[in-house]
Coordinates of N, CA and C in Angstrom, one line a residue:
M17 N -12.3 -8.7 -5.2 CA -12.7 -9.2 -3.7 C -12.4 -8.5 -2.6
N18 N -11.5 -7.2 -3.0 CA -12.1 -5.5 -2.1 C -13.1 -5.1 -2.9
S19 N -14.0 -4.9 -1.9 CA -14.9 -3.4 -2.2 C -15.2 -2.8 -0.9
H20 N -14.4 -1.3 -1.3 CA -14.5 -1.1 0.0 C -14.9 0.4 -0.6
N21 N -15.7 1.0 0.3 CA -16.7 3.2 0.4 C -15.8 3.9 0.3
Y22 N -14.4 3.8 -0.3 CA -13.5 5.1 -0.1 C -13.0 4.5 -1.3
S23 N -12.0 5.7 -1.8 CA -11.3 6.2 -3.2 C -9.9 6.4 -2.8
Y24 N -8.8 5.8 -3.6 CA -7.6 5.5 -3.1 C -7.2 8.0 -3.9
P25 N -5.6 8.0 -3.1 CA -5.2 8.9 -3.2 C -4.5 9.5 -4.4
L26 N -4.8 9.8 -5.8 CA -4.0 9.5 -6.9 C -3.7 11.2 -7.5
D27 N -2.5 11.0 -8.0 CA -2.6 12.2 -8.5 C -3.0 12.1 -9.9
L28 N -4.0 13.3 -10.5 CA -4.4 12.8 -11.9 C -3.6 13.2 -13.3
S29 N -2.2 13.5 -12.3 CA -1.2 14.2 -13.3 C 0.0 12.7 -14.2
W30 N -0.5 11.6 -13.6 CA -0.2 10.2 -13.1 C -1.3 9.5 -15.1
T31 N 0.1 8.6 -15.8 CA -0.4 8.1 -17.1 C -1.3 7.0 -16.3
T32 N -2.1 6.5 -17.2 CA -3.3 5.5 -16.2 C -2.1 4.2 -15.8
K33 N -1.3 3.7 -16.6 CA -0.2 2.8 -15.6 C 0.6 2.8 -14.6
E34 N 0.6 4.5 -14.4 CA 0.9 4.5 -12.8 C -0.1 4.8 -12.3
M35 N -1.0 5.5 -12.2 CA -2.7 5.2 -11.5 C -2.6 3.7 -11.1
E36 N -2.3 2.6 -12.2 CA -2.6 1.4 -12.3 C -1.3 0.3 -11.0
T37 N -0.3 1.5 -11.3 CA 0.3 0.6 -10.1 C 0.3 0.8 -8.5
V38 N 0.3 2.4 -8.4 CA -0.4 2.9 -7.6 C -1.3 2.2 -6.9
I39 N -2.8 1.9 -7.5 CA -3.6 1.1 -6.9 C -3.5 -0.2 -6.6
A40 N -2.4 -0.8 -7.7 CA -1.1 -2.1 -6.5 C -0.9 -2.4 -5.1
M41 N -0.6 -0.9 -5.5 CA 0.7 -0.8 -4.1 C -1.2 -1.0 -3.0
F42 N -1.5 -0.2 -3.1 CA -3.1 0.5 -1.9 C -3.1 -0.6 -1.9
R43 N -3.5 -1.8 -3.0 CA -4.7 -3.2 -2.8 C -3.2 -4.0 -1.9
A44 N -2.2 -4.2 -2.2 CA -1.4 -5.0 -1.5 C -1.2 -4.7 0.6
V45 N -1.4 -3.9 0.5 CA -1.8 -3.3 2.2 C -2.8 -3.8 2.5
E46 N -4.0 -3.7 1.4 CA -5.3 -4.1 2.4 C -5.2 -5.7 2.2
D47 N -4.8 -5.7 1.4 CA -4.9 -7.7 1.4 C -3.8 -8.0 2.7
A48 N -2.6 -7.3 3.4 CA -2.3 -7.8 4.1 C -2.2 -7.1 5.4
Y49 N -3.7 -6.6 5.8 CA -4.0 -6.6 6.7 C -6.4 -7.7 6.5
E50 N -6.0 -7.7 5.3 CA -7.8 -8.6 5.1 C -7.8 -9.7 5.3
V51 N -6.3 -10.7 4.4 CA -6.1 -11.4 4.1 C -4.4 -12.1 4.2
A52 N -3.6 -11.7 3.7 CA -2.2 -11.5 4.2 C -2.5 -11.8 2.5
I53 N -0.6 -11.7 2.9 CA -0.3 -11.5 1.0 C 1.1 -11.7 0.8
D54 N 1.7 -12.2 0.0 CA 3.1 -12.7 -0.4 C 4.0 -11.3 0.1
R55 N 5.2 -11.9 0.5 CA 6.4 -10.6 1.3 C 7.1 -10.1 0.1
D56 N 7.2 -11.5 -1.3 CA 7.8 -10.4 -2.2 C 6.9 -9.8 -3.0
K57 N 6.0 -10.1 -2.9 CA 4.3 -9.6 -3.5 C 4.4 -8.3 -3.2
I58 N 4.6 -7.3 -1.9 CA 4.7 -6.5 -1.6 C 5.4 -5.5 -2.1
L59 N 6.9 -6.4 -1.9 CA 7.9 -5.2 -2.2 C 7.8 -5.4 -3.0
D60 N 6.9 -6.6 -4.3 CA 8.2 -5.7 -5.7 C 6.6 -4.9 -6.1
C61 N 5.9 -4.6 -5.9 CA 4.9 -3.6 -5.4 C 5.2 -2.1 -5.2
Y62 N 5.7 -2.5 -4.5 CA 6.7 -0.8 -3.6 C 7.7 -0.8 -4.0
R63 N 8.4 -1.3 -4.9 CA 9.1 -0.7 -6.0 C 8.6 -0.2 -6.8
A64 N 8.2 -0.9 -7.0 CA 7.1 -0.1 -8.6 C 6.7 1.0 -7.8
F65 N 5.6 1.0 -7.0 CA 5.4 2.2 -6.8 C 6.3 3.8 -6.0
K66 N 7.4 3.4 -5.8 CA 8.8 4.0 -5.6 C 8.9 4.7 -7.1
Q67 N 9.3 3.7 -8.4 CA 9.1 4.3 -9.8 C 7.7 5.4 -10.3
V68 N 6.9 5.2 -9.7 CA 5.9 7.0 -9.3 C 6.3 7.5 -8.6
V69 N 6.6 7.2 -8.1 CA 6.3 8.3 -6.4 C 7.6 8.3 -5.3
P70 N 8.6 8.6 -5.9 CA 9.9 8.2 -5.9 C 10.6 9.4 -4.4
S71 N 9.5 10.3 -4.8 CA 9.6 11.4 -3.0 C 9.4 10.9 -2.1
K72 N 10.2 11.2 -1.0 CA 9.1 10.1 0.6 C 8.4 11.2 1.1
A73 N 8.4 12.4 0.7 CA 7.5 13.4 1.7 C 6.1 13.1 0.8
E74 N 6.2 13.1 -0.8 CA 4.9 12.5 -1.9 C 4.3 11.1 -0.9
E75 N 5.1 10.3 -1.2 CA 4.8 8.8 0.3 C 4.0 8.9 1.3
K76 N 5.0 9.4 1.9 CA 4.2 9.7 3.0 C 2.6 10.7 3.2
Q77 N 2.5 11.4 2.3 CA 1.3 12.4 1.9 C 0.6 11.2 1.3
L78 N 0.5 10.1 0.5 CA -0.1 9.2 -0.1 C -0.6 8.2 1.0
G79 N 0.4 8.2 2.2 CA 0.3 6.9 2.6 C -0.7 7.8 3.7
R80 N -0.6 8.9 4.3 CA -1.3 9.7 5.4 C -3.3 9.5 4.8
E81 N -3.0 10.3 3.5 CA -4.5 10.2 2.9 C -5.1 8.5 3.1
F82 N -4.1 7.5 2.2 CA -4.8 6.3 2.4 C -5.4 6.2 3.6
E83 N -4.5 5.8 4.4 CA -4.7 6.2 6.0 C -6.1 6.9 6.2
K84 N -6.3 8.1 6.2 CA -6.9 8.5 6.3 C -8.4 7.8 6.0
N85 N -8.7 7.2 4.5 CA -9.4 7.3 4.3 C -9.9 5.4 4.8
S86 N -8.8 4.7 4.4 CA -9.3 3.2 4.8 C -8.5 3.1 6.1
G87 N -7.7 3.5 6.8 CA -7.6 3.2 8.5 C -6.0 2.1 8.1
Y88 N -5.8 1.5 7.1 CA -4.7 0.8 6.5 C -3.7 1.4 6.6
V89 N -2.3 1.5 7.6 CA -1.2 1.9 7.2 C 0.1 1.5 5.9
L90 N 0.1 2.3 5.1 CA 0.9 1.9 4.3 C 2.8 1.7 4.9
Y91 N 3.1 2.5 5.6 CA 4.4 2.3 6.2 C 4.7 1.1 7.0
R92 N 3.6 1.0 8.0 CA 3.9 -0.3 8.7 C 3.5 -1.8 7.5
V93 N 2.6 -2.1 6.4 CA 3.4 -2.8 5.7 C 4.3 -2.5 5.0
V94 N 4.9 -2.2 4.4 CA 6.1 -1.9 3.6 C 7.3 -2.6 4.8
K95 N 7.7 -1.9 5.9 CA 8.2 -2.1 7.0 C 8.0 -3.6 7.3
A96 N 7.2 -3.7 7.4 CA 6.9 -5.4 8.1 C 7.2 -6.0 7.2
A97 N 7.0 -5.7 5.1 CA 7.7 -7.1 4.3 C 10.0 -6.3 4.5
Q98 N 10.1 -5.3 4.7 CA 11.0 -5.6 4.8 C 12.1 -6.5 6.1
E99 N 11.3 -6.1 6.9 CA 11.8 -6.8 7.9 C 11.1 -8.6 8.6
S100 N 11.1 -8.7 7.8 CA 10.2 -10.0 8.3 C 10.9 -11.3 7.3
T101 N 11.1 -12.4 7.6 CA 11.6 -12.5 7.4 C 10.5 -14.3 6.4
D102 N 9.3 -14.2 6.7 CA 8.3 -14.3 6.6 C 8.0 -14.9 5.1
K103 N 7.3 -15.8 4.6 CA 6.6 -16.2 3.0 C 5.5 -15.0 2.6
R104 N 4.7 -14.9 3.8 CA 3.4 -14.3 3.9 C 2.8 -13.2 5.3
I105 N 2.9 -11.7 4.6 CA 2.2 -10.7 5.6 C 1.2 -10.4 6.1
K106 N 0.7 -11.0 7.5 CA -0.3 -10.5 8.2 C 0.1 -9.1 8.8
M107 N -1.0 -8.2 8.8 CA -1.2 -7.4 9.7 C -2.5 -7.6 10.6
V108 N -2.4 -7.9 11.9 CA -3.0 -9.0 13.0 C -3.0 -7.0 13.9
G109 N -4.9 -7.0 13.9 CA -5.0 -6.2 15.2 C -4.8 -4.6 15.0
Q110 N -3.9 -4.3 13.6 CA -3.1 -2.7 13.4 C -3.8 -2.0 12.5
K111 N -5.4 -2.1 12.3 CA -5.6 -1.0 11.4 C -6.3 -0.2 12.5
N112 N -5.8 1.9 11.6 CA -6.2 2.2 12.4 C -7.7 3.0 12.2
D113 N -8.6 2.4 13.0 CA -10.0 2.8 13.4 C -10.0 4.7 13.9

């Protein structure tokens, strides 16, 4: 479903499984902007992501790189999922172009 012309920010020292986990988080962010996604899926992806990227500084760096490449904001999606009681999250009109 996602056919984007940008790359995900990844650390080449991560294992394949860790890269898959981080990519799943970025795909969840894309889905939140493009089609809507279950709130619980975002939170599950974020919990797994934090196992790979426990440092807030590294999370912010990856989020900034992803935003620069895609226009999608990791922080906004996670915050929306954490604060919302809605079952699905859809980021409307908030893509940074």
